[in-house]
PDB file of C-alpha atoms in Angstrom:
ATOM      1  CA  MET F   1       1.775 -17.311  -5.109  1.00 38.00           C
ATOM      2  CA  VAL F   2       1.225 -18.257  -8.812  1.00 45.00           C
ATOM      3  CA  ASN F   3      -0.872 -21.240  -9.374  1.00 47.00           C
ATOM      4  CA  ARG F   4       0.852 -23.283 -12.233  1.00 50.00           C
ATOM      5  CA  GLN F   5       1.544 -26.893 -13.429  1.00 51.00           C
ATOM      6  CA  LEU F   6       4.944 -28.080 -14.780  1.00 48.00           C
ATOM      7  CA  SER F   7       5.485 -31.233 -16.591  1.00 48.00           C
ATOM      8  CA  ALA F   8       8.277 -32.507 -18.864  1.00 45.00           C
ATOM      9  CA  LEU F   9       6.902 -34.914 -21.329  1.00 46.00           C
ATOM     10  CA  GLN F  10       8.506 -38.408 -21.853  1.00 48.00           C
ATOM     11  CA  ASP F  11      11.001 -37.317 -24.770  1.00 62.00           C
ATOM     12  CA  SER F  12      12.540 -34.848 -22.437  1.00 73.00           C
ATOM     13  CA  LYS F  13      12.493 -32.118 -25.270  1.00 91.00           C
ATOM     14  CA  THR F  14       9.164 -30.479 -24.252  1.00 93.00           C
ATOM     15  CA  THR F  15       8.201 -28.560 -21.244  1.00 94.00           C
ATOM     16  CA  ARG F  16       4.410 -27.718 -20.686  1.00 94.00           C
ATOM     17  CA  ILE F  17       3.172 -25.239 -18.130  1.00 94.00           C
ATOM     18  CA  ILE F  18      -0.373 -24.386 -17.327  1.00 95.00           C
ATOM     19  CA  LEU F  19      -0.518 -20.682 -16.494  1.00 96.00           C
ATOM     20  CA  PRO F  20      -3.297 -18.837 -14.814  1.00 94.00           C
ATOM     21  CA  TYR F  21      -3.417 -16.021 -17.363  1.00 94.00           C
ATOM     22  CA  LYS F  22      -5.283 -14.949 -20.412  1.00 94.00           C
ATOM     23  CA  ARG F  23      -3.818 -16.363 -23.712  1.00 95.00           C
ATOM     24  CA  GLN F  24      -3.139 -12.841 -24.988  1.00 94.00           C
ATOM     25  CA  TYR F  25      -0.936 -11.998 -22.106  1.00 95.00           C
ATOM     26  CA  VAL F  26       0.984 -15.221 -22.464  1.00 96.00           C
ATOM     27  CA  ILE F  27       1.654 -14.426 -26.150  1.00 96.00           C
ATOM     28  CA  PHE F  28       2.866 -10.980 -25.247  1.00 95.00           C
ATOM     29  CA  ALA F  29       5.145 -12.522 -22.624  1.00 97.00           C
ATOM     30  CA  VAL F  30       6.572 -15.038 -25.114  1.00 97.00           C
ATOM     31  CA  TYR F  31       7.638 -12.071 -27.392  1.00 97.00           C
ATOM     32  CA  GLU F  32       9.025  -9.946 -24.493  1.00 97.00           C
ATOM     33  CA  VAL F  33      11.220 -12.953 -23.316  1.00 97.00           C
ATOM     34  CA  LEU F  34      12.405 -13.711 -26.985  1.00 97.00           C
ATOM     35  CA  ASP F  35      13.361 -10.089 -27.723  1.00 97.00           C
ATOM     36  CA  LYS F  36      15.081  -9.788 -24.375  1.00 96.00           C
ATOM     37  CA  ASN F  37      17.265 -12.700 -25.181  1.00 95.00           C
ATOM     38  CA  GLY F  38      18.088 -11.708 -28.651  1.00 95.00           C
ATOM     39  CA  ALA F  39      16.223 -14.646 -30.377  1.00 96.00           C
ATOM     40  CA  GLU F  40      15.590 -14.805 -33.963  1.00 96.00           C
ATOM     41  CA  TYR F  41      11.941 -15.986 -34.506  1.00 97.00           C
ATOM     42  CA  GLU F  42       9.171 -16.495 -36.800  1.00 96.00           C
ATOM     43  CA  LYS F  43       5.353 -17.018 -36.273  1.00 94.00           C
ATOM     44  CA  THR F  44       4.289 -20.146 -38.001  1.00 92.00           C
ATOM     45  CA  ASP F  45       0.403 -19.995 -37.047  1.00 91.00           C
ATOM     46  CA  ALA F  46      -1.693 -18.069 -34.543  1.00 89.00           C
ATOM     47  CA  SER F  47      -0.468 -20.244 -31.594  1.00 92.00           C
ATOM     48  CA  THR F  48       3.152 -21.255 -32.537  1.00 96.00           C
ATOM     49  CA  ILE F  49       6.511 -19.299 -32.723  1.00 97.00           C
ATOM     50  CA  LEU F  50       9.769 -20.906 -33.952  1.00 97.00           C
ATOM     51  CA  ALA F  51      12.774 -19.385 -32.252  1.00 97.00           C
ATOM     52  CA  GLU F  52      16.565 -19.729 -32.489  1.00 97.00           C
ATOM     53  CA  MET F  53      18.098 -18.535 -29.260  1.00 96.00           C
ATOM     54  CA  SER F  54      20.972 -19.225 -26.788  1.00 96.00           C
ATOM     55  CA  VAL F  55      20.181 -20.761 -23.398  1.00 95.00           C
ATOM     56  CA  TYR F  56      23.151 -21.283 -21.009  1.00 95.00           C
ATOM     57  CA  GLY F  57      25.491 -20.550 -23.937  1.00 95.00           C
ATOM     58  CA  ASN F  58      23.931 -23.145 -26.268  1.00 96.00           C
ATOM     59  CA  LEU F  59      22.347 -22.115 -29.445  1.00 97.00           C
ATOM     60  CA  SER F  60      19.260 -24.162 -30.189  1.00 97.00           C
ATOM     61  CA  ARG F  61      15.950 -23.982 -32.150  1.00 97.00           C
ATOM     62  CA  PHE F  62      12.653 -24.104 -30.270  1.00 97.00           C
ATOM     63  CA  SER F  63       8.899 -24.201 -30.860  1.00 97.00           C
ATOM     64  CA  VAL F  64       6.981 -22.193 -28.466  1.00 98.00           C
ATOM     65  CA  SER F  65       3.047 -22.753 -28.430  1.00 97.00           C
ATOM     66  CA  VAL F  66       0.463 -20.973 -26.516  1.00 97.00           C
ATOM     67  CA  ASN F  67      -3.102 -22.599 -26.215  1.00 97.00           C
ATOM     68  CA  GLU F  68      -6.069 -21.531 -24.272  1.00 95.00           C
ATOM     69  CA  GLN F  69      -7.511 -24.416 -21.994  1.00 94.00           C
ATOM     70  CA  GLU F  70     -10.357 -24.664 -19.540  1.00 92.00           C
ATOM     71  CA  THR F  71      -7.838 -24.319 -16.587  1.00 91.00           C
ATOM     72  CA  GLY F  72      -5.772 -21.547 -17.978  1.00 94.00           C
ATOM     73  CA  THR F  73      -3.370 -21.105 -20.856  1.00 96.00           C
ATOM     74  CA  GLU F  74      -0.980 -23.873 -21.832  1.00 96.00           C
ATOM     75  CA  LEU F  75       2.499 -22.856 -22.691  1.00 97.00           C
ATOM     76  CA  THR F  76       4.543 -25.637 -24.576  1.00 97.00           C
ATOM     77  CA  VAL F  77       8.366 -25.154 -25.218  1.00 97.00           C
ATOM     78  CA  ALA F  78       9.765 -28.022 -27.227  1.00 96.00           C
ATOM     79  CA  MET F  79      13.399 -28.120 -28.514  1.00 96.00           C
ATOM     80  CA  ILE F  80      13.296 -28.874 -32.247  1.00 95.00           C
ATOM     81  CA  HIS F  81      17.040 -28.676 -32.975  1.00 96.00           C
ATOM     82  CA  PRO F  82      19.377 -29.075 -30.087  1.00 95.00           C
ATOM     83  CA  CYS F  83      22.922 -27.530 -30.086  1.00 94.00           C
ATOM     84  CA  GLU F  84      25.325 -30.283 -31.043  1.00 95.00           C
ATOM     85  CA  GLY F  85      26.237 -32.430 -28.236  1.00 95.00           C
ATOM     86  CA  LEU F  86      23.620 -31.082 -25.798  1.00 95.00           C
ATOM     87  CA  SER F  87      22.564 -33.939 -23.483  1.00 94.00           C
ATOM     88  CA  ASP F  88      19.024 -34.944 -22.768  1.00 92.00           C
ATOM     89  CA  THR F  89      19.361 -33.130 -19.299  1.00 93.00           C
ATOM     90  CA  GLY F  90      20.776 -30.033 -21.031  1.00 95.00           C
ATOM     91  CA  ILE F  91      17.692 -30.034 -23.376  1.00 95.00           C
ATOM     92  CA  ARG F  92      15.311 -30.364 -20.316  1.00 94.00           C
ATOM     93  CA  ARG F  93      17.098 -27.596 -18.453  1.00 95.00           C
ATOM     94  CA  ALA F  94      16.797 -25.253 -21.730  1.00 96.00           C
ATOM     95  CA  THR F  95      13.075 -25.896 -22.270  1.00 96.00           C
ATOM     96  CA  THR F  96      12.330 -25.378 -18.789  1.00 96.00           C
ATOM     97  CA  ALA F  97      14.440 -22.256 -18.571  1.00 97.00           C
ATOM     98  CA  ILE F  98      12.554 -20.554 -21.308  1.00 97.00           C
ATOM     99  CA  ALA F  99       9.106 -21.610 -19.888  1.00 97.00           C
ATOM    100  CA  ASP F 100      10.180 -20.441 -16.461  1.00 97.00           C
ATOM    101  CA  SER F 101      11.329 -17.082 -17.913  1.00 97.00           C
ATOM    102  CA  ILE F 102       8.017 -16.590 -19.448  1.00 97.00           C
ATOM    103  CA  SER F 103       6.056 -17.501 -16.377  1.00 96.00           C
ATOM    104  CA  GLN F 104       8.333 -15.171 -14.385  1.00 96.00           C
ATOM    105  CA  HIS F 105       7.893 -12.280 -16.747  1.00 96.00           C
ATOM    106  CA  LEU F 106       3.927 -12.689 -16.466  1.00 95.00           C
ATOM    107  CA  GLU F 107       4.231 -12.870 -12.744  1.00 93.00           C
ATOM    108  CA  ASN F 108       6.386  -9.599 -12.522  1.00 92.00           C
ATOM    109  CA  GLU F 109       4.156  -7.723 -15.055  1.00 89.00           C
ATOM    110  CA  LEU F 110       0.603  -8.920 -13.906  1.00 85.00           C
ATOM    111  CA  VAL F 111       1.267  -9.579 -10.028  1.00 78.00           C
ATOM    112  CA  ILE F 112       4.236  -7.913  -8.510  1.00 75.00           C
ATOM    113  CA  ASN F 113       4.054  -4.669 -10.469  1.00 71.00           C
ATOM    114  CA  LYS F 114       0.394  -4.353  -9.705  1.00 70.00           C
ATOM    115  CA  LEU F 115       1.136  -4.789  -5.995  1.00 69.00           C
ATOM    116  CA  LYS F 116       3.719  -2.030  -6.022  1.00 70.00           C
ATOM    117  CA  ALA F 117       1.399   0.335  -7.764  1.00 56.00           C
TER     118      ALA F 117
END
């Protein structure tokens, strides 16, 4: 079982997860998930990637940040430009879906595949 914490911030446009993996693995997983989903993205600094991608059929713009913490690596997914008409609940679902995809990719690569080998 993966130890992680999930929280949605008050504005509902941001999802933050603390993952029990090294920062470099989380960054790699971010790029893997973005590529797999056909996202257009650009790196803005060492910790932040801006991405435009479709989640549940809605094309929106996101900021994905990865920062090392004492308890693990913090992954923050924020919607910076939602698809027109997307509700707060839809925004929360989309940011959570991206964070969950990255978390699941890490679990598959670093835990499940290791057990199979």
